[in-house]
mmCIF file with all atom_site columns, C-alpha atoms in Angstrom:
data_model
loop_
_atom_site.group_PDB
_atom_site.id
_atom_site.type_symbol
_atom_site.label_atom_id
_atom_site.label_alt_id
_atom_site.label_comp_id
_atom_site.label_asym_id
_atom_site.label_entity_id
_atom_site.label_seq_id
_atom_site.pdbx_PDB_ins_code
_atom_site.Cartn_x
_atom_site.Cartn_y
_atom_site.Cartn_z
_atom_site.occupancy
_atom_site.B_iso_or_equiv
_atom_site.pdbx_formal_charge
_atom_site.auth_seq_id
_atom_site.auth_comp_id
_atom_site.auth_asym_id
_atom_site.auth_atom_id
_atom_site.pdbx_PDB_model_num
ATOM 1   C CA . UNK A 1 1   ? 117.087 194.986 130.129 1.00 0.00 ? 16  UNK A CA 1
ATOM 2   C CA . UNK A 1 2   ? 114.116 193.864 127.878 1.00 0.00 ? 17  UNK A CA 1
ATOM 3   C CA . UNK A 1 3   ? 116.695 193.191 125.187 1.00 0.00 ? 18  UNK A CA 1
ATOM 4   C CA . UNK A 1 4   ? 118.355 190.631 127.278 1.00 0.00 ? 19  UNK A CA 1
ATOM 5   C CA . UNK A 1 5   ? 115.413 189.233 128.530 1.00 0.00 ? 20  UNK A CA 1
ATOM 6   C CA . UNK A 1 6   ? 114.187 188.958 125.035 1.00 0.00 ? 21  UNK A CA 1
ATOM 7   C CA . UNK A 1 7   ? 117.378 186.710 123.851 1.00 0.00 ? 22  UNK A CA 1
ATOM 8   C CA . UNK A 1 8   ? 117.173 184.790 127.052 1.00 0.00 ? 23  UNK A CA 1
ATOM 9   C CA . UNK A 1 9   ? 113.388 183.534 125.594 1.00 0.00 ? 24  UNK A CA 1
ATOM 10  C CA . UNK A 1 10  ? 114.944 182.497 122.522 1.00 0.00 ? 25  UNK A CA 1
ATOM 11  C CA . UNK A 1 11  ? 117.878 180.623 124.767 1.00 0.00 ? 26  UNK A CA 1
ATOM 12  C CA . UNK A 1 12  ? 117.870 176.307 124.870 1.00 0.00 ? 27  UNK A CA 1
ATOM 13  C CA . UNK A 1 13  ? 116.441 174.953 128.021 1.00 0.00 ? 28  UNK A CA 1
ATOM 14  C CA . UNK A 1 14  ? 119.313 174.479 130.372 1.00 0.00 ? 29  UNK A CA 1
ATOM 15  C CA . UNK A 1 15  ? 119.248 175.236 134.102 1.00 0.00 ? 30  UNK A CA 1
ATOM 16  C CA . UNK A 1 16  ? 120.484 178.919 133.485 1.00 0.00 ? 31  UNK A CA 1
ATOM 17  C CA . UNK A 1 17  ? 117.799 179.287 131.304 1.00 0.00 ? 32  UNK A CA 1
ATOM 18  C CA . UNK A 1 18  ? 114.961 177.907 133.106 1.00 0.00 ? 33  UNK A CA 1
ATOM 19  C CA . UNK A 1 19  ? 116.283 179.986 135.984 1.00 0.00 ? 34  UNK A CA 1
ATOM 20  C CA . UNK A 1 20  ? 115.908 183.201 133.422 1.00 0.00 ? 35  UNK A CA 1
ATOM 21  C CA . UNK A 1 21  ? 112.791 182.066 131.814 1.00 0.00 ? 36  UNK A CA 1
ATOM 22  C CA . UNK A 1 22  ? 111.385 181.882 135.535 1.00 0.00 ? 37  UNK A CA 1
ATOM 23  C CA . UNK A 1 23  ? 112.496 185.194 136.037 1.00 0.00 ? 38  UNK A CA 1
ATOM 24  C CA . UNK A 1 24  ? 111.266 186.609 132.843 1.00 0.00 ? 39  UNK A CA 1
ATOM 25  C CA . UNK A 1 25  ? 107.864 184.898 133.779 1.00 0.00 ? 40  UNK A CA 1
ATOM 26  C CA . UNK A 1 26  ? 108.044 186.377 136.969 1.00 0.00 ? 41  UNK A CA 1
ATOM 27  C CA . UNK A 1 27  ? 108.870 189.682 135.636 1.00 0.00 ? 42  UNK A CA 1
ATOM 28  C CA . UNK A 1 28  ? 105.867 189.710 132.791 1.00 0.00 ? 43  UNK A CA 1
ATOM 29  C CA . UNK A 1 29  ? 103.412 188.783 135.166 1.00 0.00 ? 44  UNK A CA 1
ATOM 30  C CA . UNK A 1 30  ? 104.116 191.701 137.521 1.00 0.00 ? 45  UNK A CA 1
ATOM 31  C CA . UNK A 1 31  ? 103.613 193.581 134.992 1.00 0.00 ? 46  UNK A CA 1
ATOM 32  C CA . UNK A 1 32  ? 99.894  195.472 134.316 1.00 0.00 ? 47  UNK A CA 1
ATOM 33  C CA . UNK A 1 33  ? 97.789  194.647 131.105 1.00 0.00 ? 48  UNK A CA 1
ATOM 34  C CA . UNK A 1 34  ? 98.407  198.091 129.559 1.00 0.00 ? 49  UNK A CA 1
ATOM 35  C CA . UNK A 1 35  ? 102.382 197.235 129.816 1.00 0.00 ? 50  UNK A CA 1
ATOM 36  C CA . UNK A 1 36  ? 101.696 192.953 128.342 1.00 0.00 ? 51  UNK A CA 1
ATOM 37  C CA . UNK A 1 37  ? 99.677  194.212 125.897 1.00 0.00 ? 52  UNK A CA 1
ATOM 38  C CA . UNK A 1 38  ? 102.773 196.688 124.761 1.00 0.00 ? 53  UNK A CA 1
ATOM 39  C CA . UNK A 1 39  ? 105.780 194.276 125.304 1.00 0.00 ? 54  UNK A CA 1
ATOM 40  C CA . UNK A 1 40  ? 103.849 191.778 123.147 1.00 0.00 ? 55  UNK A CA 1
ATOM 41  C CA . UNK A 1 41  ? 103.200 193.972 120.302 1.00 0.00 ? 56  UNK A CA 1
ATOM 42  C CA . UNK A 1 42  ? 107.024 194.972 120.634 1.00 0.00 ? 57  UNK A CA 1
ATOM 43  C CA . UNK A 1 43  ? 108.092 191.598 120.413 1.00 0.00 ? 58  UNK A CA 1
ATOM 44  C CA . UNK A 1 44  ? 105.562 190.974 117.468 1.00 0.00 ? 59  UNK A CA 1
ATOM 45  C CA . UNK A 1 45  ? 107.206 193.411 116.053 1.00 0.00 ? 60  UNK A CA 1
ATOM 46  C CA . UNK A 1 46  ? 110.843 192.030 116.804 1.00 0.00 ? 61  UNK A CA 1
ATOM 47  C CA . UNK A 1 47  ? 109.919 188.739 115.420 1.00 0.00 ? 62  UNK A CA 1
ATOM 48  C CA . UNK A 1 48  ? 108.489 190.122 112.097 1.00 0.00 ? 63  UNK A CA 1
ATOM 49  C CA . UNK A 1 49  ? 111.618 191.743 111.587 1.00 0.00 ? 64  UNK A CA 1
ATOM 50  C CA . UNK A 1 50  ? 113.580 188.549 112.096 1.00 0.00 ? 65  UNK A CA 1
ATOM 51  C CA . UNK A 1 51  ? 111.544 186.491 109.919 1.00 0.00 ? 66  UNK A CA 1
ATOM 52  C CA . UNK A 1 52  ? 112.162 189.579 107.371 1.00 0.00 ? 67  UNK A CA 1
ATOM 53  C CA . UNK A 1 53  ? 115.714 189.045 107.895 1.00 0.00 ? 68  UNK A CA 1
ATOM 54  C CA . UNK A 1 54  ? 115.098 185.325 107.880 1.00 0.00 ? 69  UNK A CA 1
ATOM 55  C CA . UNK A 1 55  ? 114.178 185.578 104.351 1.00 0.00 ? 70  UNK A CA 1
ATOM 56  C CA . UNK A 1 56  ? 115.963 187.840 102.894 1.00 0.00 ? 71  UNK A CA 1
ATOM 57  C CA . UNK A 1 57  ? 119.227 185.525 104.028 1.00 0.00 ? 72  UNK A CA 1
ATOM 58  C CA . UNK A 1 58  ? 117.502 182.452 102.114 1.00 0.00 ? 73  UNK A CA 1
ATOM 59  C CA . UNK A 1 59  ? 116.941 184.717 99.155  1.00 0.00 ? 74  UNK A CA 1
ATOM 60  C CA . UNK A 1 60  ? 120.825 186.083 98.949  1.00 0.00 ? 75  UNK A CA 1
ATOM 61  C CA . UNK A 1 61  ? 121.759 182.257 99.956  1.00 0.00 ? 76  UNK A CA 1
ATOM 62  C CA . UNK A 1 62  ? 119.750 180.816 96.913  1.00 0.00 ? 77  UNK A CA 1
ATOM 63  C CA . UNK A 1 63  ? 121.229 183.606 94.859  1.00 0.00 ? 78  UNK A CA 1
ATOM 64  C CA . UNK A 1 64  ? 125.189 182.775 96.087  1.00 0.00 ? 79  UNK A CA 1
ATOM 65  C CA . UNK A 1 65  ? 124.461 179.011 95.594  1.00 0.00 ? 80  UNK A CA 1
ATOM 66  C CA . UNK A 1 66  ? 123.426 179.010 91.874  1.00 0.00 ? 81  UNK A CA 1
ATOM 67  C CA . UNK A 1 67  ? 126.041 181.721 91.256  1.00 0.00 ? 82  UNK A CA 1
ATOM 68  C CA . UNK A 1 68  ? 128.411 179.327 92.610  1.00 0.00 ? 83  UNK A CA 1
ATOM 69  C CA . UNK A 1 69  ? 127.125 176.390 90.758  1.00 0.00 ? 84  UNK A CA 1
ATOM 70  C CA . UNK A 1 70  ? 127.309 178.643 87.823  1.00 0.00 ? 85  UNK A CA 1
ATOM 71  C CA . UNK A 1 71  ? 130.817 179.348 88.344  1.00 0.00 ? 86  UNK A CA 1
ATOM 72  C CA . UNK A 1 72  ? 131.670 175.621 89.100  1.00 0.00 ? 87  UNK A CA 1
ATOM 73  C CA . UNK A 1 73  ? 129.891 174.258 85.828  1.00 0.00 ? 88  UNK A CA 1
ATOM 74  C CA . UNK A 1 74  ? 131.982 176.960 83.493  1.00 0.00 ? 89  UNK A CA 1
ATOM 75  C CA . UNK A 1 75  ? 135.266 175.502 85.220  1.00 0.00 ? 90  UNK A CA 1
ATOM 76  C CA . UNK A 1 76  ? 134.286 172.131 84.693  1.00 0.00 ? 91  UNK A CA 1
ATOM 77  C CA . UNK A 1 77  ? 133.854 171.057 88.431  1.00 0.00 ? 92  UNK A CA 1
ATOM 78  C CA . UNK A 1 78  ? 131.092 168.455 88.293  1.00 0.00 ? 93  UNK A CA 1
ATOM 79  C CA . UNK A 1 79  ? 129.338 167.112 91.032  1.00 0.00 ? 94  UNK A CA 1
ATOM 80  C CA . UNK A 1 80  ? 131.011 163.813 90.335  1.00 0.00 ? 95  UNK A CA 1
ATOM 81  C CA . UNK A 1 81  ? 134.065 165.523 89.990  1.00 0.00 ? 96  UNK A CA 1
ATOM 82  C CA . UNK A 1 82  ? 134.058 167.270 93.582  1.00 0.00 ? 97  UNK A CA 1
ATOM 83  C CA . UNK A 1 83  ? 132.969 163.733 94.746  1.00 0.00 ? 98  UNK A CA 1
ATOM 84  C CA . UNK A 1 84  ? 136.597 162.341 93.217  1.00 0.00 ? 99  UNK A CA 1
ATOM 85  C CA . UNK A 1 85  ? 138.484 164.846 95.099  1.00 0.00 ? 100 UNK A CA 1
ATOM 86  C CA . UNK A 1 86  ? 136.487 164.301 98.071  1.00 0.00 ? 101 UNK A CA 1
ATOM 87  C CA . UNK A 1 87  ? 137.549 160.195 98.053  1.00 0.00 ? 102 UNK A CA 1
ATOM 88  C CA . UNK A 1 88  ? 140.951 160.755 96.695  1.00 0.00 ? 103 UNK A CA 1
ATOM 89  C CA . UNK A 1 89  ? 141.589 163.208 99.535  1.00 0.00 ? 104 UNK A CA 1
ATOM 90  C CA . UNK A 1 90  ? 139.891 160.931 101.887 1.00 0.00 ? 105 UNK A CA 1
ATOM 91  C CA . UNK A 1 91  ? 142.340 157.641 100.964 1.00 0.00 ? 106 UNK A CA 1
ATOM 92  C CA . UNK A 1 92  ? 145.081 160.428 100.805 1.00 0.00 ? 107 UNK A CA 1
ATOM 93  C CA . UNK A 1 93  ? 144.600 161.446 104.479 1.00 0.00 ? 108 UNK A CA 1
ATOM 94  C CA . UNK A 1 94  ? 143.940 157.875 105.604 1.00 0.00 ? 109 UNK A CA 1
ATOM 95  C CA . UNK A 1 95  ? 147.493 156.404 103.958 1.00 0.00 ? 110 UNK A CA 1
ATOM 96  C CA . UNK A 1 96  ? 149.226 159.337 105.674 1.00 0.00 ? 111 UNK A CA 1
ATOM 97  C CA . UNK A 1 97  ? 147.393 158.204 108.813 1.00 0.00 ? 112 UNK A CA 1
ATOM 98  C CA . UNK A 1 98  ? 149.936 156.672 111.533 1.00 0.00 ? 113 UNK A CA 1
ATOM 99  C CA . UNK A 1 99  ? 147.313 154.293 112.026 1.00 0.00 ? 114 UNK A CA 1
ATOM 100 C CA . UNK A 1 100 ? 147.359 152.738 107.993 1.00 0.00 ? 115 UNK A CA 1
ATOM 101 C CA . UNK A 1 101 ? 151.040 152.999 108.190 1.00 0.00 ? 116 UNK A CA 1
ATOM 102 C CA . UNK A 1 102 ? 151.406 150.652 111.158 1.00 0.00 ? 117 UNK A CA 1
ATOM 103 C CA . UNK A 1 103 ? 148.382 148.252 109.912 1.00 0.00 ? 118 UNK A CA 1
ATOM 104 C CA . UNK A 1 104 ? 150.227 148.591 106.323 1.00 0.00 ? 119 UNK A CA 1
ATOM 105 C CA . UNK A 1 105 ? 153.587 147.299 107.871 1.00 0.00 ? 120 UNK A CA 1
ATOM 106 C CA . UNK A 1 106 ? 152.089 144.704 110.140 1.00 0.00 ? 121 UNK A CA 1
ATOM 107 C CA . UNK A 1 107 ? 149.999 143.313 106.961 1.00 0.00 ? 122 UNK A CA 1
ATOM 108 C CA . UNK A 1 108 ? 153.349 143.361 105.049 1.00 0.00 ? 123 UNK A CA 1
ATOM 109 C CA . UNK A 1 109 ? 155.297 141.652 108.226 1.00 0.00 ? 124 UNK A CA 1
ATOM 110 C CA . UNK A 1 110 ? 152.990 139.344 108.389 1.00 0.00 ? 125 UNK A CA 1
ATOM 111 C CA . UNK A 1 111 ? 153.120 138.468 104.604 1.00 0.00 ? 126 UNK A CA 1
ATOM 112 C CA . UNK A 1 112 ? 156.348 138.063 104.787 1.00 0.00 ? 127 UNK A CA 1
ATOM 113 C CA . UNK A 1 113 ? 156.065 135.703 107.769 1.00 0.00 ? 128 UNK A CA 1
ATOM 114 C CA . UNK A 1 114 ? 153.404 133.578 105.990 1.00 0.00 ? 129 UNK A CA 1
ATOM 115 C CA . UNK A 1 115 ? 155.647 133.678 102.654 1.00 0.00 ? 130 UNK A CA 1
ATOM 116 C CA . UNK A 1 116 ? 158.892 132.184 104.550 1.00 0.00 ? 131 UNK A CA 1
ATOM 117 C CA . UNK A 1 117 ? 156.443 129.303 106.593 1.00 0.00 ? 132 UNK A CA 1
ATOM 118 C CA . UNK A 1 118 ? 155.350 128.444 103.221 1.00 0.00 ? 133 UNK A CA 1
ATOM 119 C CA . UNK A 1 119 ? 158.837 128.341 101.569 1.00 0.00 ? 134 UNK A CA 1
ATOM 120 C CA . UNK A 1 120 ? 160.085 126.250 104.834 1.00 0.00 ? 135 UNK A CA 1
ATOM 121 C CA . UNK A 1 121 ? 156.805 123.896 104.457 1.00 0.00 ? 136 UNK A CA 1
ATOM 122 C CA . UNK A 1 122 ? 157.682 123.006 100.784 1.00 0.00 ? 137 UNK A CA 1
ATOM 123 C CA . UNK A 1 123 ? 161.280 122.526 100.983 1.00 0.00 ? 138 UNK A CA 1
ATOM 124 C CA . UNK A 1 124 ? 160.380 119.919 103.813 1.00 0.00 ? 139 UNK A CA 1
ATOM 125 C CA . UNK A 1 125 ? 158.132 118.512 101.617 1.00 0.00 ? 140 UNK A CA 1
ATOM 126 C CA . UNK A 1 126 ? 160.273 118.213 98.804  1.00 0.00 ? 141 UNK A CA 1
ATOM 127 C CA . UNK A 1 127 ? 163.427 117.357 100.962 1.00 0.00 ? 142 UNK A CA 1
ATOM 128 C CA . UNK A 1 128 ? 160.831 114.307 102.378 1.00 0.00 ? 143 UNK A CA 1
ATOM 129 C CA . UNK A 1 129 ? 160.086 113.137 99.123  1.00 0.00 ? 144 UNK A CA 1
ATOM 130 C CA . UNK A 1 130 ? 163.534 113.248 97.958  1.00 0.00 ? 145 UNK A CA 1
ATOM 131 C CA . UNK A 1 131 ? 164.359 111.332 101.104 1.00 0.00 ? 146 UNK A CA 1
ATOM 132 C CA . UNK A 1 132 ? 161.987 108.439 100.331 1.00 0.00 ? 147 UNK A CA 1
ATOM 133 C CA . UNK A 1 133 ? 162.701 107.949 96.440  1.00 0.00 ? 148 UNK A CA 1
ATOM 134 C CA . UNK A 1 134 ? 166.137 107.425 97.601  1.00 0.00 ? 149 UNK A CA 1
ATOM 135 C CA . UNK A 1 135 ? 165.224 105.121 100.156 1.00 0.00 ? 150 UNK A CA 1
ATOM 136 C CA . UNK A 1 136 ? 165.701 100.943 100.133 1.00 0.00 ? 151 UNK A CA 1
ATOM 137 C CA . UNK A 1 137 ? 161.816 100.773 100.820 1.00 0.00 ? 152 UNK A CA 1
ATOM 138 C CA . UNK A 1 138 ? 160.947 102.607 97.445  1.00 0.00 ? 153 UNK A CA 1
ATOM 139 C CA . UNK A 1 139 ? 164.121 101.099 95.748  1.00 0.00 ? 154 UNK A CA 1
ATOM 140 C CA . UNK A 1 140 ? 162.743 97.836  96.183  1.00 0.00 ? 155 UNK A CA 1
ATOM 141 C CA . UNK A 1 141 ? 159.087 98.659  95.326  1.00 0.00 ? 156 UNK A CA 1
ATOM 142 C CA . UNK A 1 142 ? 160.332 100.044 92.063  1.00 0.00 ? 157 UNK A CA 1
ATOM 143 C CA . UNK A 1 143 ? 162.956 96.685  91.352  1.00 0.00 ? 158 UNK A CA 1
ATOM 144 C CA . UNK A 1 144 ? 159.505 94.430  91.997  1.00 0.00 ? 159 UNK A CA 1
ATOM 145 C CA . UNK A 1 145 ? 156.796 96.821  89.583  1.00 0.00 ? 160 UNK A CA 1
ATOM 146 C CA . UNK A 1 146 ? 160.018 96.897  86.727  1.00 0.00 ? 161 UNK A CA 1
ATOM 147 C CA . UNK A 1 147 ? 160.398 93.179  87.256  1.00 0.00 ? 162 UNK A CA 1
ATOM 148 C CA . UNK A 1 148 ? 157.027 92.508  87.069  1.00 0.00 ? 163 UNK A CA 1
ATOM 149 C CA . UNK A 1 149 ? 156.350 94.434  84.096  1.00 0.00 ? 164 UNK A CA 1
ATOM 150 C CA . UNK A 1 150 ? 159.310 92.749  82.260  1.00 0.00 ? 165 UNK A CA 1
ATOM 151 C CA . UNK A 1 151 ? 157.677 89.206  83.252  1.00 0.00 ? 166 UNK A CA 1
ATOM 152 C CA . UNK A 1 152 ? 154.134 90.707  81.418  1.00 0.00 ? 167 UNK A CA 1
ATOM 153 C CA . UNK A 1 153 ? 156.021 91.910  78.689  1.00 0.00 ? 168 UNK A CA 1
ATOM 154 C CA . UNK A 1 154 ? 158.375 88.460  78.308  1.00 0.00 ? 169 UNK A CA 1
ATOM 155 C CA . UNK A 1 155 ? 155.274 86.182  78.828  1.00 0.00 ? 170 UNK A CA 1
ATOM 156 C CA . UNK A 1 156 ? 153.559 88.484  76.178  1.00 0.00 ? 171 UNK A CA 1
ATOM 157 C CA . UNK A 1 157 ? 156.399 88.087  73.899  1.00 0.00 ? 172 UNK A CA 1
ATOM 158 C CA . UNK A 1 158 ? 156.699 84.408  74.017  1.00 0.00 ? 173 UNK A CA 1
ATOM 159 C CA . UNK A 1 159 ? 153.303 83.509  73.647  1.00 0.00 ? 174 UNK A CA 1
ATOM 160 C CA . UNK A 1 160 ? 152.628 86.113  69.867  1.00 0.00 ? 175 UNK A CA 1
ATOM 161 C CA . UNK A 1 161 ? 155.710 85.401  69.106  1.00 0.00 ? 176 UNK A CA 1
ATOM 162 C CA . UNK A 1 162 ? 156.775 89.070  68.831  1.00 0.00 ? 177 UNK A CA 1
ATOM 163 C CA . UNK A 1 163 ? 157.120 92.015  71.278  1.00 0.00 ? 178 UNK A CA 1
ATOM 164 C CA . UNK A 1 164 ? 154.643 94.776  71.753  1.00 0.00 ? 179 UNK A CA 1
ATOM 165 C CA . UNK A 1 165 ? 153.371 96.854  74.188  1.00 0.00 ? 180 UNK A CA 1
ATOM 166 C CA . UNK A 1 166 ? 151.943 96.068  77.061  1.00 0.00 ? 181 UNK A CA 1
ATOM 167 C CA . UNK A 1 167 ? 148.382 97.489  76.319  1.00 0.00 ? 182 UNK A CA 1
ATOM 168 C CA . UNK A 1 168 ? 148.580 95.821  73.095  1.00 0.00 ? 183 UNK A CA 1
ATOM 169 C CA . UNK A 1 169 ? 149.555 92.909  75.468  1.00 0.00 ? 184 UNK A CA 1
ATOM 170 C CA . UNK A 1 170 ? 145.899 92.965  77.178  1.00 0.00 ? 185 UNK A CA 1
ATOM 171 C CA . UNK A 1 171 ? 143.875 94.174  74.007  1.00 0.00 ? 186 UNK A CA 1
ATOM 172 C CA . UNK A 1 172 ? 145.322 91.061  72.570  1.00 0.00 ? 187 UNK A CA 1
ATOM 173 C CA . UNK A 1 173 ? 144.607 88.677  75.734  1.00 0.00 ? 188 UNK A CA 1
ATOM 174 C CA . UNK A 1 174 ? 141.066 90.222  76.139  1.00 0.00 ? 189 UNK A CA 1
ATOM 175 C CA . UNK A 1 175 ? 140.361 89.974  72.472  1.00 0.00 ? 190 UNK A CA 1
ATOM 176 C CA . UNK A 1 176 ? 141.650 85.555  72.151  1.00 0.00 ? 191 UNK A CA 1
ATOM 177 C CA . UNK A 1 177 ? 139.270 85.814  75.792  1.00 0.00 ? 192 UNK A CA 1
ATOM 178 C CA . UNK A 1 178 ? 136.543 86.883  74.061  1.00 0.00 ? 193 UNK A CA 1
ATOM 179 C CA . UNK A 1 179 ? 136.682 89.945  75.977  1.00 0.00 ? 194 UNK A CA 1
ATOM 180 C CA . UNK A 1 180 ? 136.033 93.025  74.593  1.00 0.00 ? 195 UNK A CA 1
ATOM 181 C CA . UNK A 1 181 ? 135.990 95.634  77.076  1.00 0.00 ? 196 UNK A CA 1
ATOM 182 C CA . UNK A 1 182 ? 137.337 95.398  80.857  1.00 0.00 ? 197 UNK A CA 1
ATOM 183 C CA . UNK A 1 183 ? 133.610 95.613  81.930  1.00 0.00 ? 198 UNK A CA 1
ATOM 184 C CA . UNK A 1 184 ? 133.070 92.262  79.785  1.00 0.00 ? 199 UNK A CA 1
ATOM 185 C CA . UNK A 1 185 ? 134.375 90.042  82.234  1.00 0.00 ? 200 UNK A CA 1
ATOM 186 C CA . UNK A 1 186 ? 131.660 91.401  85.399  1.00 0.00 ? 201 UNK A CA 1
ATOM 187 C CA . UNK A 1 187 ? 128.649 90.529  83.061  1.00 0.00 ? 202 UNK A CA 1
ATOM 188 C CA . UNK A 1 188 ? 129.770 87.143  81.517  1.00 0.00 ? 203 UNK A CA 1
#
C-alpha cells in the first residue's frame, strides 16, 4: 500500500487525485511521529534514488546523442541535410494530400476558365474592329484624310514647283513663314 500511495503523490491534480492525495493526507496524519519521521526518511530515500536514476538516464542520453551525431556526420547526414528531407517529405505528403489534389484541379479548372474568357474577349475585340474598318463610317473617314492629304500634297506641288513630302511640305512653309519651329508661331 505505501507504494501506491507513494505514486499517487507524484500523480497530476485531477479529481481522482485530489480524492487520493486527501486520503494519503488523511492517512499520514493518523499516523504517530515515530512512524512520519520513518515514512519521510523512506521516501527521502526513494527520491534520491530517482534523481540517481534521473541522472544516470541524462548521462547514457548525452552519450547516445553524440554517438549518433557521430554516426550521422561519417555518413554525411548534415543538419541541413536532414532539414531537406524533412521539407521534401513535407511537400511530398502535402501533393499526395486529397486536399492539394482537389485545390490543384480547381486552380487548373479555373485557369482554364479564365484562359477561354480571355480567348472569347479578344476574338470579340478583334471581330469588332474588323467590323468597323469595314464599315461605310470608317470608309468614308479614310476617303476624306486620303483626299485631304492629296490636296496638301497637290497644293504643295504647285506652289515649289516639284513634289515632295509632306513634312518637307511644312519645313518648307514654316521656313518662307519665318517659322522655325512649331512653337515659333505661339511666341511671335
Amino acid at each position: 500500500m505505501e507504494d501506491h500511495n507513494s505514486a499517487n503523490l507524484s500523480e497530476p491534480a485531477s479529481p481522482a487525485a485530489s480524492v487520493a492525495s486527501a486520503e494519503i493526507a488523511a492517512e499520514y496524519a493518523a499516523l504517530t511521529l515515530e512512524e512520519k519521521e520513518q515514512r519521510r526518511a523512506e521516501w527521502n530515500q526513494e527520491l534520491a534514488r530517482v534523481d540517481e536514476e534521473i541522472n544516470t538516464l541524462r548521462t547514457v542520453l548525452a552519450s547516445k546523442t553524440r554517438h549518433a551525431s557521430d554516426l550521422r556526420r561519417k555518413l554525411g547526414i548534415t543538419v541541413w541535410k536532414e532539414l531537406t528531407d524533412d521539407v521534401n517529405q513535407g511537400v511530398k505528403n502535402l501533393k499526395e494530400s486529397h486536399v492539394f489534389q482537389r485545390t490543384e484541379s480547381v486552380l487548373k479548372s479555373t485557369g482554364e476558365k479564365t484562359a477561354s474568357v480571355f480567348g472569347s474577349i479578344t476574338s470579340g475585340i478583334t471581330s469588332k474592329f474588323s467590323q468597323m474598318k469595314n464599315s461605310e463610317s470608317m470608309r468614308s473617314i479614310e476617303a476624306s484624310v486620303g483626299s485631304a492629304y492629296e490636296n496638301v500634297k497637290t497644293k504643295v506641288a504647285s506652289r515649289s514647283g516639284s513634289v515632295t513630302s509632306f513634312p518637307d511640305a511644312l519645313d518648307e512653309n514654316n521656313t518662307s513663314s519665318g517659322l522655325n519651329s512649331p512653337t515659333d508661331s505661339l511666341t511671335k
